[in-house]
Amino acid sequence: MKEPFRFSDGQQANNIEELLTICQTFPQMAMYYLQQGDFENWLNYIGEVNFAQKAQQARESSGSDQDNLQQFLSSCQLIQSSETSANSTPTPTPEPTP
């Protein structure tokens, strides 16, 4: 089993969903880890290469730390949405009864 991402306050993220939730709840702490490159290192470690690339792009962006965090969160949510829709099975629409 892969090691979780451990925040300095004791919180842990075991997957991307948990990481994003903690980032949204504690943005100051998240900005620090994003700018240090810690998120991209952990995301690569757990095999989430697409998300790691988004973390790197946000970190290297010329915006403020807050803007960079928002960029990271938004791009991760877009990836999650596209992966969810790509993996979902369409629900058949029932035929109207005469």
GROMACS .gro file of N, CA and C in nm:
model
  294
    1MET      N    1   0.084  -0.119   0.000
    1MET     CA    2   0.000   0.000   0.000
    1MET      C    3   0.089   0.125   0.000
    2LYS      N    4   0.045   0.222  -0.074
    2LYS     CA    5   0.121   0.347  -0.086
    2LYS      C    6   0.102   0.432   0.039
    3GLU      N    7   0.205   0.509   0.071
    3GLU     CA    8   0.199   0.599   0.186
    3GLU      C    9   0.109   0.718   0.155
    4PRO      N   10   0.028   0.761   0.252
    4PRO     CA   11  -0.057   0.879   0.229
    4PRO      C   12   0.026   1.007   0.231
    5PHE      N   13  -0.033   1.113   0.177
    5PHE     CA   14   0.029   1.245   0.189
    5PHE      C   15  -0.002   1.294   0.329
    6ARG      N   16   0.101   1.327   0.404
    6ARG     CA   17   0.083   1.371   0.543
    6ARG      C   18   0.102   1.522   0.553
    7PHE      N   19   0.001   1.587   0.606
    7PHE     CA   20   0.008   1.731   0.630
    7PHE      C   21   0.068   1.755   0.768
    8SER      N   22   0.122   1.874   0.789
    8SER     CA   23   0.191   1.905   0.914
    8SER      C   24   0.097   1.903   1.035
    9ASP      N   25  -0.034   1.919   1.012
    9ASP     CA   26  -0.129   1.918   1.123
    9ASP      C   27  -0.182   1.778   1.153
   10GLY      N   28  -0.128   1.675   1.086
   10GLY     CA   29  -0.168   1.538   1.113
   10GLY      C   30  -0.269   1.481   1.015
   11GLN      N   31  -0.329   1.565   0.933
   11GLN     CA   32  -0.424   1.514   0.834
   11GLN      C   33  -0.350   1.432   0.729
   12GLN      N   34  -0.423   1.337   0.670
   12GLN     CA   35  -0.364   1.252   0.568
   12GLN      C   36  -0.458   1.242   0.450
   13ALA      N   37  -0.400   1.236   0.332
   13ALA     CA   38  -0.476   1.213   0.209
   13ALA      C   39  -0.427   1.082   0.149
   14ASN      N   40  -0.520   0.991   0.126
   14ASN     CA   41  -0.485   0.861   0.069
   14ASN      C   42  -0.505   0.856  -0.081
   15ASN      N   43  -0.574   0.957  -0.136
   15ASN     CA   44  -0.601   0.960  -0.280
   15ASN      C   45  -0.622   1.105  -0.322
   16ILE      N   46  -0.641   1.125  -0.451
   16ILE     CA   47  -0.654   1.261  -0.504
   16ILE      C   48  -0.779   1.331  -0.449
   17GLU      N   49  -0.888   1.258  -0.431
   17GLU     CA   50  -1.010   1.320  -0.380
   17GLU      C   51  -0.989   1.377  -0.240
   18GLU      N   52  -0.924   1.299  -0.154
   18GLU     CA   53  -0.896   1.347  -0.019
   18GLU      C   54  -0.799   1.465  -0.021
   19LEU      N   55  -0.700   1.460  -0.108
   19LEU     CA   56  -0.605   1.570  -0.119
   19LEU      C   57  -0.676   1.699  -0.159
   20LEU      N   58  -0.762   1.692  -0.258
   20LEU     CA   59  -0.833   1.811  -0.305
   20LEU      C   60  -0.925   1.867  -0.198
   21THR      N   61  -0.991   1.779  -0.123
   21THR     CA   62  -1.079   1.825  -0.016
   21THR      C   63  -1.001   1.901   0.090
   22ILE      N   64  -0.888   1.847   0.132
   22ILE     CA   65  -0.805   1.915   0.233
   22ILE      C   66  -0.752   2.047   0.177
   23CYS      N   67  -0.713   2.048   0.051
   23CYS     CA   68  -0.662   2.172  -0.010
   23CYS      C   69  -0.769   2.281  -0.011
   24GLN      N   70  -0.893   2.242  -0.038
   24GLN     CA   71  -1.001   2.341  -0.040
   24GLN      C   72  -1.034   2.390   0.100
   25THR      N   73  -1.021   2.303   0.198
   25THR     CA   74  -1.054   2.339   0.336
   25THR      C   75  -0.943   2.421   0.401
   26PHE      N   76  -0.819   2.392   0.367
   26PHE     CA   77  -0.703   2.459   0.427
   26PHE      C   78  -0.611   2.514   0.318
   27PRO      N   79  -0.656   2.620   0.248
   27PRO     CA   80  -0.578   2.669   0.133
   27PRO      C   81  -0.439   2.721   0.168
   28GLN      N   82  -0.421   2.782   0.286
   28GLN     CA   83  -0.288   2.834   0.321
   28GLN      C   84  -0.186   2.720   0.328
   29MET      N   85  -0.225   2.612   0.391
   29MET     CA   86  -0.137   2.496   0.403
   29MET      C   87  -0.114   2.435   0.264
   30ALA      N   88  -0.219   2.429   0.184
   30ALA     CA   89  -0.208   2.371   0.050
   30ALA      C   90  -0.115   2.452  -0.040
   31MET      N   91  -0.122   2.585  -0.029
   31MET     CA   92  -0.034   2.670  -0.111
   31MET      C   93   0.113   2.640  -0.082
   32TYR      N   94   0.144   2.619   0.045
   32TYR     CA   95   0.282   2.588   0.084
   32TYR      C   96   0.329   2.459   0.017
   33TYR      N   97   0.250   2.352   0.030
   33TYR     CA   98   0.291   2.223  -0.025
   33TYR      C   99   0.297   2.225  -0.178
   34LEU      N  100   0.205   2.299  -0.239
   34LEU     CA  101   0.207   2.311  -0.385
   34LEU      C  102   0.336   2.379  -0.430
   35GLN      N  103   0.371   2.490  -0.367
   35GLN     CA  104   0.489   2.567  -0.407
   35GLN      C  105   0.620   2.494  -0.377
   36GLN      N  106   0.619   2.405  -0.279
   36GLN     CA  107   0.739   2.326  -0.247
   36GLN      C  108   0.758   2.208  -0.343
   37GLY      N  109   0.655   2.178  -0.423
   37GLY     CA  110   0.663   2.063  -0.514
   37GLY      C  111   0.624   1.933  -0.447
   38ASP      N  112   0.574   1.941  -0.324
   38ASP     CA  113   0.540   1.819  -0.250
   38ASP      C  114   0.422   1.745  -0.311
   39PHE      N  115   0.321   1.819  -0.359
   39PHE     CA  116   0.205   1.752  -0.419
   39PHE      C  117   0.245   1.675  -0.544
   40GLU      N  118   0.322   1.737  -0.632
   40GLU     CA  119   0.358   1.668  -0.755
   40GLU      C  120   0.444   1.545  -0.727
   41ASN      N  121   0.533   1.553  -0.627
   41ASN     CA  122   0.613   1.436  -0.591
   41ASN      C  123   0.526   1.321  -0.542
   42TRP      N  124   0.430   1.352  -0.454
   42TRP     CA  125   0.343   1.247  -0.400
   42TRP      C  126   0.251   1.192  -0.508
   43LEU      N  127   0.197   1.280  -0.591
   43LEU     CA  128   0.107   1.234  -0.697
   43LEU      C  129   0.180   1.142  -0.795
   44ASN      N  130   0.304   1.173  -0.827
   44ASN     CA  131   0.384   1.082  -0.910
   44ASN      C  132   0.405   0.950  -0.838
   45TYR      N  133   0.433   0.955  -0.710
   45TYR     CA  134   0.457   0.836  -0.628
   45TYR      C  135   0.337   0.741  -0.629
   46ILE      N  136   0.215   0.798  -0.623
   46ILE     CA  137   0.096   0.711  -0.622
   46ILE      C  138   0.045   0.680  -0.762
   47GLY      N  139   0.118   0.726  -0.864
   47GLY     CA  140   0.083   0.692  -1.002
   47GLY      C  141  -0.017   0.785  -1.068
   48GLU      N  142  -0.044   0.898  -1.008
   48GLU     CA  143  -0.139   0.996  -1.065
   48GLU      C  144  -0.060   1.099  -1.145
   49VAL      N  145  -0.006   1.054  -1.258
   49VAL     CA  146   0.085   1.137  -1.337
   49VAL      C  147   0.015   1.260  -1.393
   50ASN      N  148  -0.109   1.247  -1.441
   50ASN     CA  149  -0.181   1.363  -1.495
   50ASN      C  150  -0.196   1.472  -1.389
   51PHE      N  151  -0.232   1.431  -1.269
   51PHE     CA  152  -0.250   1.528  -1.160
   51PHE      C  153  -0.115   1.588  -1.119
   52ALA      N  154  -0.011   1.507  -1.120
   52ALA     CA  155   0.123   1.557  -1.087
   52ALA      C  156   0.167   1.663  -1.187
   53GLN      N  157   0.136   1.641  -1.314
   53GLN     CA  158   0.171   1.740  -1.417
   53GLN      C  159   0.095   1.870  -1.393
   54LYS      N  160  -0.031   1.861  -1.351
   54LYS     CA  161  -0.109   1.982  -1.322
   54LYS      C  162  -0.051   2.056  -1.202
   55ALA      N  163  -0.005   1.982  -1.103
   55ALA     CA  164   0.058   2.046  -0.987
   55ALA      C  165   0.186   2.118  -1.029
   56GLN      N  166   0.264   2.055  -1.113
   56GLN     CA  167   0.388   2.117  -1.160
   56GLN      C  168   0.358   2.243  -1.242
   57GLN      N  169   0.260   2.233  -1.332
   57GLN     CA  170   0.224   2.350  -1.414
   57GLN      C  171   0.177   2.465  -1.326
   58ALA      N  172   0.096   2.435  -1.226
   58ALA     CA  173   0.047   2.540  -1.136
   58ALA      C  174   0.162   2.600  -1.056
   59ARG      N  175   0.252   2.515  -1.008
   59ARG     CA  176   0.366   2.564  -0.929
   59ARG      C  177   0.456   2.655  -1.012
   60GLU      N  178   0.474   2.621  -1.138
   60GLU     CA  179   0.562   2.698  -1.224
   60GLU      C  180   0.494   2.820  -1.287
   61SER      N  181   0.365   2.835  -1.263
   61SER     CA  182   0.291   2.948  -1.318
   61SER      C  183   0.338   3.077  -1.252
   62SER      N  184   0.318   3.187  -1.322
   62SER     CA  185   0.367   3.316  -1.271
   62SER      C  186   0.265   3.388  -1.183
   63GLY      N  187   0.154   3.323  -1.151
   63GLY     CA  188   0.053   3.387  -1.067
   63GLY      C  189   0.091   3.387  -0.920
   64SER      N  190   0.003   3.442  -0.839
   64SER     CA  191   0.023   3.440  -0.694
   64SER      C  192   0.007   3.296  -0.644
   65ASP      N  193   0.051   3.270  -0.523
   65ASP     CA  194   0.034   3.136  -0.465
   65ASP      C  195  -0.113   3.096  -0.464
   66GLN      N  196  -0.200   3.191  -0.431
   66GLN     CA  197  -0.344   3.162  -0.427
   66GLN      C  198  -0.396   3.130  -0.568
   67ASP      N  199  -0.354   3.208  -0.667
   67ASP     CA  200  -0.395   3.181  -0.806
   67ASP      C  201  -0.344   3.046  -0.853
   68ASN      N  202  -0.221   3.013  -0.817
   68ASN     CA  203  -0.164   2.885  -0.857
   68ASN      C  204  -0.239   2.768  -0.794
   69LEU      N  205  -0.277   2.782  -0.667
   69LEU     CA  206  -0.355   2.677  -0.602
   69LEU      C  207  -0.489   2.662  -0.670
   70GLN      N  208  -0.553   2.773  -0.701
   70GLN     CA  209  -0.684   2.767  -0.768
   70GLN      C  210  -0.670   2.701  -0.905
   71GLN      N  211  -0.563   2.732  -0.976
   71GLN     CA  212  -0.537   2.669  -1.106
   71GLN      C  213  -0.524   2.518  -1.089
   72PHE      N  214  -0.448   2.475  -0.989
   72PHE     CA  215  -0.430   2.332  -0.963
   72PHE      C  216  -0.563   2.264  -0.931
   73LEU      N  217  -0.640   2.323  -0.840
   73LEU     CA  218  -0.768   2.263  -0.802
   73LEU      C  219  -0.863   2.255  -0.920
   74SER      N  220  -0.872   2.362  -0.998
   74SER     CA  221  -0.962   2.364  -1.113
   74SER      C  222  -0.922   2.260  -1.217
   75SER      N  223  -0.794   2.251  -1.247
   75SER     CA  224  -0.749   2.155  -1.348
   75SER      C  225  -0.769   2.011  -1.300
   76CYS      N  226  -0.752   1.986  -1.170
   76CYS     CA  227  -0.775   1.852  -1.117
   76CYS      C  228  -0.923   1.815  -1.124
   77GLN      N  229  -1.010   1.910  -1.097
   77GLN     CA  230  -1.153   1.883  -1.106
   77GLN      C  231  -1.194   1.854  -1.250
   78LEU      N  232  -1.132   1.921  -1.346
   78LEU     CA  233  -1.161   1.892  -1.487
   78LEU      C  234  -1.117   1.751  -1.524
   79ILE      N  235  -0.999   1.710  -1.477
   79ILE     CA  236  -0.951   1.574  -1.505
   79ILE      C  237  -1.046   1.473  -1.442
   80GLN      N  238  -1.086   1.496  -1.317
   80GLN     CA  239  -1.177   1.404  -1.250
   80GLN      C  240  -1.308   1.393  -1.325
   81SER      N  241  -1.361   1.506  -1.371
   81SER     CA  242  -1.488   1.506  -1.443
   81SER      C  243  -1.477   1.427  -1.572
   82SER      N  244  -1.369   1.446  -1.646
   82SER     CA  245  -1.353   1.374  -1.773
   82SER      C  246  -1.331   1.225  -1.750
   83GLU      N  247  -1.257   1.189  -1.644
   83GLU     CA  248  -1.236   1.047  -1.613
   83GLU      C  249  -1.366   0.982  -1.568
   84THR      N  250  -1.446   1.054  -1.491
   84THR     CA  251  -1.573   1.000  -1.444
   84THR      C  252  -1.668   0.977  -1.561
   85SER      N  253  -1.678   1.074  -1.651
   85SER     CA  254  -1.769   1.058  -1.764
   85SER      C  255  -1.718   0.953  -1.862
   86ALA      N  256  -1.587   0.937  -1.875
   86ALA     CA  257  -1.532   0.836  -1.965
   86ALA      C  258  -1.554   0.696  -1.910
   87ASN      N  259  -1.560   0.683  -1.778
   87ASN     CA  260  -1.576   0.551  -1.716
   87ASN      C  261  -1.721   0.516  -1.686
   88SER      N  262  -1.812   0.609  -1.705
   88SER     CA  263  -1.951   0.581  -1.670
   88SER      C  264  -2.023   0.517  -1.788
   89THR      N  265  -2.117   0.431  -1.755
   89THR     CA  266  -2.198   0.365  -1.856
   89THR      C  267  -2.324   0.446  -1.875
   90PRO      N  268  -2.359   0.476  -2.000
   90PRO     CA  269  -2.480   0.554  -2.021
   90PRO      C  270  -2.603   0.478  -1.971
   91THR      N  271  -2.692   0.551  -1.910
   91THR     CA  272  -2.816   0.491  -1.860
   91THR      C  273  -2.919   0.495  -1.972
   92PRO      N  274  -2.976   0.379  -2.008
   92PRO     CA  275  -3.075   0.380  -2.115
   92PRO      C  276  -3.201   0.454  -2.072
   93THR      N  277  -3.258   0.525  -2.166
   93THR     CA  278  -3.382   0.598  -2.140
   93THR      C  279  -3.498   0.503  -2.166
   94PRO      N  280  -3.589   0.490  -2.071
   94PRO     CA  281  -3.701   0.398  -2.094
   94PRO      C  282  -3.792   0.449  -2.205
   95GLU      N  283  -3.845   0.354  -2.281
   95GLU     CA  284  -3.939   0.389  -2.388
   95GLU      C  285  -4.071   0.432  -2.325
   96PRO      N  286  -4.133   0.535  -2.383
   96PRO     CA  287  -4.264   0.574  -2.328
   96PRO      C  288  -4.367   0.465  -2.353
   97THR      N  289  -4.453   0.446  -2.258
   97THR     CA  290  -4.558   0.345  -2.274
   97THR      C  291  -4.679   0.408  -2.342
   98PRO      N  292  -4.739   0.335  -2.437
   98PRO     CA  293  -4.854   0.393  -2.510
   98PRO      C  294  -4.978   0.402  -2.426
   0.00000   0.00000   0.00000
